[in-house]
Amino acid sequence: MSKVQRNPDWIIIGTILMLLSIGVLMVYSASAAFAAHKYGDPFYFAKRQFLFAALGVFFMLLVAQMNQTRFQQLAKPGLFICIALLIIVLIPGVGILRNGARSWLGIGAFSIQPSEFMKLALILYFSHLFIQPRFQLTSFRQGLLPSLAILGSVFALIMMQPDLGSGTVLVGTGMILILIAGARKKHLIELSFVGIAGFVGLVLAAPYRIARITAFIDPWKDPLGAGYQLIQSLYAMGPGGLMGLGYGMSRQKHLYLPEPHTDFIFSIIAEELGFLGAGTVILLFAILIWRGYRVAMMTTNTYHRFVAAGITSMLMIQSVINIGVVSGAFPVTGITLPFLSYGGSSLTLTLVAVGVLLNLSRIKR
Amino acid sequence: MGAIAALVKQRLFIVFVVAMLVFLALLGRLGYVQLIQGKWLSGKAEELWARNIPFEAKRGEILDRNGNKLAYNVSAPSVMVIPAQIKEPAKAAKRLAAILHASETKIYREMTKKQLIVRLNPEGRKISEATARQIQAMKTPGIVITEDSKRYHPDKLLAAHLLGFTGIDNQGLAGLELIYDQQLRGQRGAISFSSNARGERLPGGVEHYIPPRDGAHLQLTIDRTVQMILERELDQAMAAHHPENVLAIAMKPQTGEILGMASRPAFNPDQYRHVKPEIYNRNLPIWKTYEPGSTFKIITLSAALEEKKVSFKEGFFDPGFATVGGAHLRCWKKGGHGSQTFLQVVENSCNPGFVALGQRLGKQKLFSYIYRFGFGEKTSIDLNGEAKGILFRPDRVGPVELATTAFGQGVSVTPIQQVAAVSAAVNGGKLYRPFVAKAWLDPKDNHIISQKKPIFVRRVISEETSRQVRIALESVVAQGTGRKAFVDGYRVGGKTGTAQKVGPDGRYMTDNHIVSFIGIAPADHPEVVVYVAVDNPQGIQFGGVVAAPIVGNMIDDILRYLGVPKRTHQIEPKKDPLEPELVKVPNLIGQTPDEIQNSLSLFGLEVKGQGKKVINQVPKGGQRLKKGSTIRIYLG
């Protein structure tokens, strides 16, 4: 096999840069009122978003130039470090409690979410695991069960924070990798039943999740409680119409939609830029996903194929769930929209993941 | 390995296709929300953003027929709370509750409401200036004093039952305030703007001002002076006779315009809360139903005259009773009136005479006239709470019922029905619907927006019959039972009424009567019909003694106030040994006091001022006074 260096996928880079630009502009528009109200500086979030985006792009390009053998070497230690971090974050006093979940490590602005790192670590580790000669995914005992055990344990750790959003993305990405890597159809069908049962169990375990489900079916039943966020999001998207109210003209960002620059940034995009603007964002994500899976198809190295597919699937699941939630297609879960939501360290990390994808796009037969 | 690689690529492709379909579905969902549900969601969102600052319209004033204000608005401060601005609600609630004498927990609850503006009902509404100053002195942000207005009645109790009253939000609750609430209230305006979740103005939001439309002024047919005359006389009657209640109506017979309507006990509309509901809810002149007694004989007389069943000169002998269907119906006068003409039958209010008239008319005719005069149905006056009264059912009327109905027993009517019916009997035979609201005036320039015309209901008797009725009524006052209503020169006509009340057991009560008098004046062209009923007066219970003089006083003052000239021709009053004669006052102006002392023997004299000659006198020469009255002269 001869490896020929070539240029990375420029379409991916272009798409990412467009999404990042829209992101910085929209974070400013969405957060200006809230930032001025809370920090006395309308640019508070926009400045930070710009810095993290620039830092992220720098790391992305750096990773894109890296020696590819490094990725596989990182797989095992990465997983162990991340599991350790996930345990540490649960210790009261060490992990930082925000919005009822102990998900953060670090001090002030320089804090990270171990679950974000875990996603990437899991992709690298699963891809490494699935190409081991002794590992047979078609076998229940010697393939499927161990991988499900790892996925389940990591998910359980994340759910102890609790962070259903990250947990869902993690499990979804892991399952797609298991699917792609060749698990048996019979096993997959059986698994999907177990998955549905598990989902129902999780929902029944926490009353607030039931409320979110019923609020999703009819948000106006409890407009000030469980249905509040969805209604406020719809009140942003509806008036946006085809053309939108114009940049900066959102009304819902004025303290109606809680923290409009994070999870609900897409609602503000739909309100200010209309169906055309929001549709463009969906299109950009579709292009990115298309190019991501294309990288996975084109590469010859199975390990690289799994890594590219995993990263792409992660981005896909995260963007689909976020857009689905804010437009009322799924029940509300706290998931940020990649590249667009104000995110700090998680934005940088996502860009690092894209850097890996870009790196893999450079390999040709 | 090759087979596996192919499977991986195949699975990868499936995932890719599914992912694209999901994105397509999301695009569809986005389009559905933004393009199809967009309008509906926008409407709901506008509601969320919209904040209305209401601008109250001014409530229209209520004026009498000459433009005197009977009810208008005065400013009254109110407390308004803006919960978002209150820093320490517990502390603020405690202090405010103490000033307003209100419950602290209630104030706290109101203060912490998630609402833009909270009004503190009722303790914080329409408070005194002093209380308002105390609250302002608190200087608590979020507690503000705002301009509000309340209804004010300059004449206190005057026309209270007619006017009614308004509630805390200046909404009509009773009387004309309630009936014409829509027009009086006007339309509230508002400044409407979009706001953020903290109630602050939203950039780029919609903003518009809807100006309030002030309520129109309501001009009544009521004359403030006439109303005052009625109420003054009613107060005196209450003091003199201690009845359960009294009522009076004055109406223009030619149009149905009510000039005055009053009853006692009354109330001050500004303080209606301190009065029992049955006092302010019952407008007695239209609510009360009772046997009219002899005043009803006017209807029987009108019918008999119209049907030519009787002439005034025709003779009638009253033995003191009439036997009808085996029953003995007694005349009010023991032993009867003996031999008399039918005019005297009317003057004497002789029951057997009216039984005869009823019999001559027959059941069919008499009842048809009673219905045509408007009894048995509401007059439809523009007031609330009017009663209908009860008549015998036609199929239940036997000879006894016919006979009693003819002299006003066994039927139940309202005062307003009697006034409307008697007006028709004396105004030339035309029944009009009584009314109180005369016109609507533009609150800006007092121009008439709309005016109510008299409502002619039907003709009941001919002009000629009506003229005869007037003659009969005048002679009742001049010669008969209505003597105490006589006013010299005003040609008062009328009819007394004394009716037994029906007790709760359905039987007549003893020594408990409603005594009444209905008067018209002047008899040649009636300007006013006045009705007074006194319920259970202490002492003598006879309409001619209790009610007739009240009506006489009212008519005297009303006609004098209206400037109706005194007539020179009238039916002269019958000489009564107990009543002093009426004597013409000589003209004394220009004479010296000495000259007068010699010539004036029939009157007393009161001298005012210094001087040689009389320059003025009260009353003027040519008027008539009771013998022995005093004339006042002014010297100069």
Coordinates of C-alpha atoms in Angstrom, one line a residue, chain A residues 37 176 178-185 188 220 232 234-242 249 251-252 254-256 266 270-271 274-275 278-279 282 285-286 289-290 293 296-297 299 302 305-306 309 313 316 319-320 323-324 327-330 365, chain B residues 1 4-5 7-20 22-24 26-35 37-51 114 194-206:
Chain A
H37 CA -27.5 42.4 31.7
I176 CA -23.2 3.4 15.1
I178 CA -20.8 -1.2 16.4
L179 CA -23.2 -1.2 13.5
I180 CA -20.6 -0.2 11.0
A181 CA -18.0 -2.5 12.3
G182 CA -20.2 -5.5 11.4
A183 CA -22.3 -6.6 14.3
R184 CA -25.0 -9.2 13.4
K185 CA -28.4 -8.1 12.3
L188 CA -28.7 -5.5 16.5
W220 CA -48.9 24.4 26.2
Q232 CA -40.1 30.1 24.0
L234 CA -41.1 28.0 19.0
Y235 CA -42.0 31.7 19.7
A236 CA -38.7 32.5 18.3
M237 CA -38.8 30.3 15.2
G238 CA -42.4 30.9 14.2
P239 CA -42.2 34.7 13.8
G240 CA -39.0 34.2 11.9
G241 CA -40.9 33.0 8.9
L242 CA -39.1 32.7 5.6
M249 CA -33.7 41.8 15.7
R251 CA -37.2 39.4 20.5
Q252 CA -37.0 36.1 22.2
H254 CA -34.5 39.4 25.4
L255 CA -34.6 37.2 28.5
Y256 CA -37.5 35.1 27.3
F266 CA -30.5 27.6 16.5
A270 CA -34.3 30.8 12.8
E271 CA -35.8 33.9 14.3
G274 CA -35.6 33.0 8.9
F275 CA -36.1 29.6 7.2
A278 CA -31.7 28.2 9.4
G279 CA -32.1 26.0 6.4
I282 CA -28.9 22.5 8.3
F285 CA -24.2 20.3 8.6
A286 CA -25.5 17.9 5.9
I289 CA -21.6 14.9 7.4
W290 CA -21.6 13.9 3.8
Y293 CA -18.7 9.8 5.7
A296 CA -14.5 7.2 5.9
M297 CA -15.5 5.5 2.6
T299 CA -9.7 5.6 3.2
T302 CA -10.0 0.1 8.5
R305 CA -12.4 4.3 8.5
F306 CA -13.8 3.6 11.9
A309 CA -17.1 7.3 10.8
S313 CA -21.5 10.2 13.5
M316 CA -24.3 14.1 13.1
S319 CA -26.5 18.4 15.5
V320 CA -29.6 16.4 14.7
I323 CA -32.0 21.0 16.0
G324 CA -34.6 18.4 16.7
S327 CA -37.7 22.8 16.8
G328 CA -39.9 20.6 18.9
A329 CA -39.2 17.3 17.1
F330 CA -37.6 15.6 20.1
R365 CA -4.2 4.9 -2.1
Chain B
M1 CA -11.1 -9.5 5.6
I4 CA -15.8 -7.7 6.2
A5 CA -14.6 -4.6 4.4
L7 CA -19.9 -5.1 4.9
V8 CA -18.4 -2.1 6.6
K9 CA -18.7 0.0 3.5
Q10 CA -22.3 -1.2 3.0
R11 CA -23.2 -0.4 6.6
L12 CA -21.4 3.0 6.3
F13 CA -23.4 3.8 3.2
I14 CA -26.7 2.9 5.0
V15 CA -25.8 5.2 7.9
F16 CA -24.9 8.0 5.5
V17 CA -28.3 7.7 3.7
V18 CA -30.2 7.6 6.9
A19 CA -28.3 10.6 8.2
M20 CA -29.2 12.6 5.0
V22 CA -32.8 12.8 9.0
F23 CA -31.4 16.1 7.9
L24 CA -34.1 16.3 5.2
L26 CA -35.3 18.3 10.1
L27 CA -35.5 20.8 7.2
G28 CA -39.2 19.7 6.8
R29 CA -39.8 20.2 10.5
L30 CA -38.1 23.7 10.4
G31 CA -40.3 24.6 7.4
Y32 CA -43.4 23.4 9.2
V33 CA -42.7 25.5 12.3
Q34 CA -41.6 28.6 10.4
L35 CA -43.7 28.7 7.4
Q37 CA -47.3 27.4 12.0
G38 CA -45.4 30.7 11.8
K39 CA -48.5 33.0 11.7
W40 CA -50.2 31.2 14.6
L41 CA -47.0 31.2 16.7
S42 CA -46.4 34.9 15.9
G43 CA -49.8 35.7 17.2
K44 CA -49.2 33.9 20.4
A45 CA -45.8 35.4 20.7
E46 CA -47.2 39.0 20.3
E47 CA -49.5 38.3 23.2
L48 CA -46.5 37.3 25.3
W49 CA -44.5 40.4 24.4
A50 CA -47.4 42.9 24.5
R51 CA -47.7 45.1 27.5
K114 CA -45.9 37.9 38.6
S194 CA -43.7 44.9 23.1
S195 CA -41.5 44.2 26.1
N196 CA -38.8 41.8 27.2
A197 CA -39.4 39.3 30.0
R198 CA -38.6 42.0 32.7
G199 CA -41.3 44.3 31.3
E200 CA -38.8 46.7 29.7
R201 CA -39.4 48.1 26.2
L202 CA -38.3 45.7 23.5
P203 CA -36.2 47.1 20.7
G204 CA -37.9 46.6 17.4
G205 CA -41.2 45.7 19.0
V206 CA -44.6 46.9 17.8

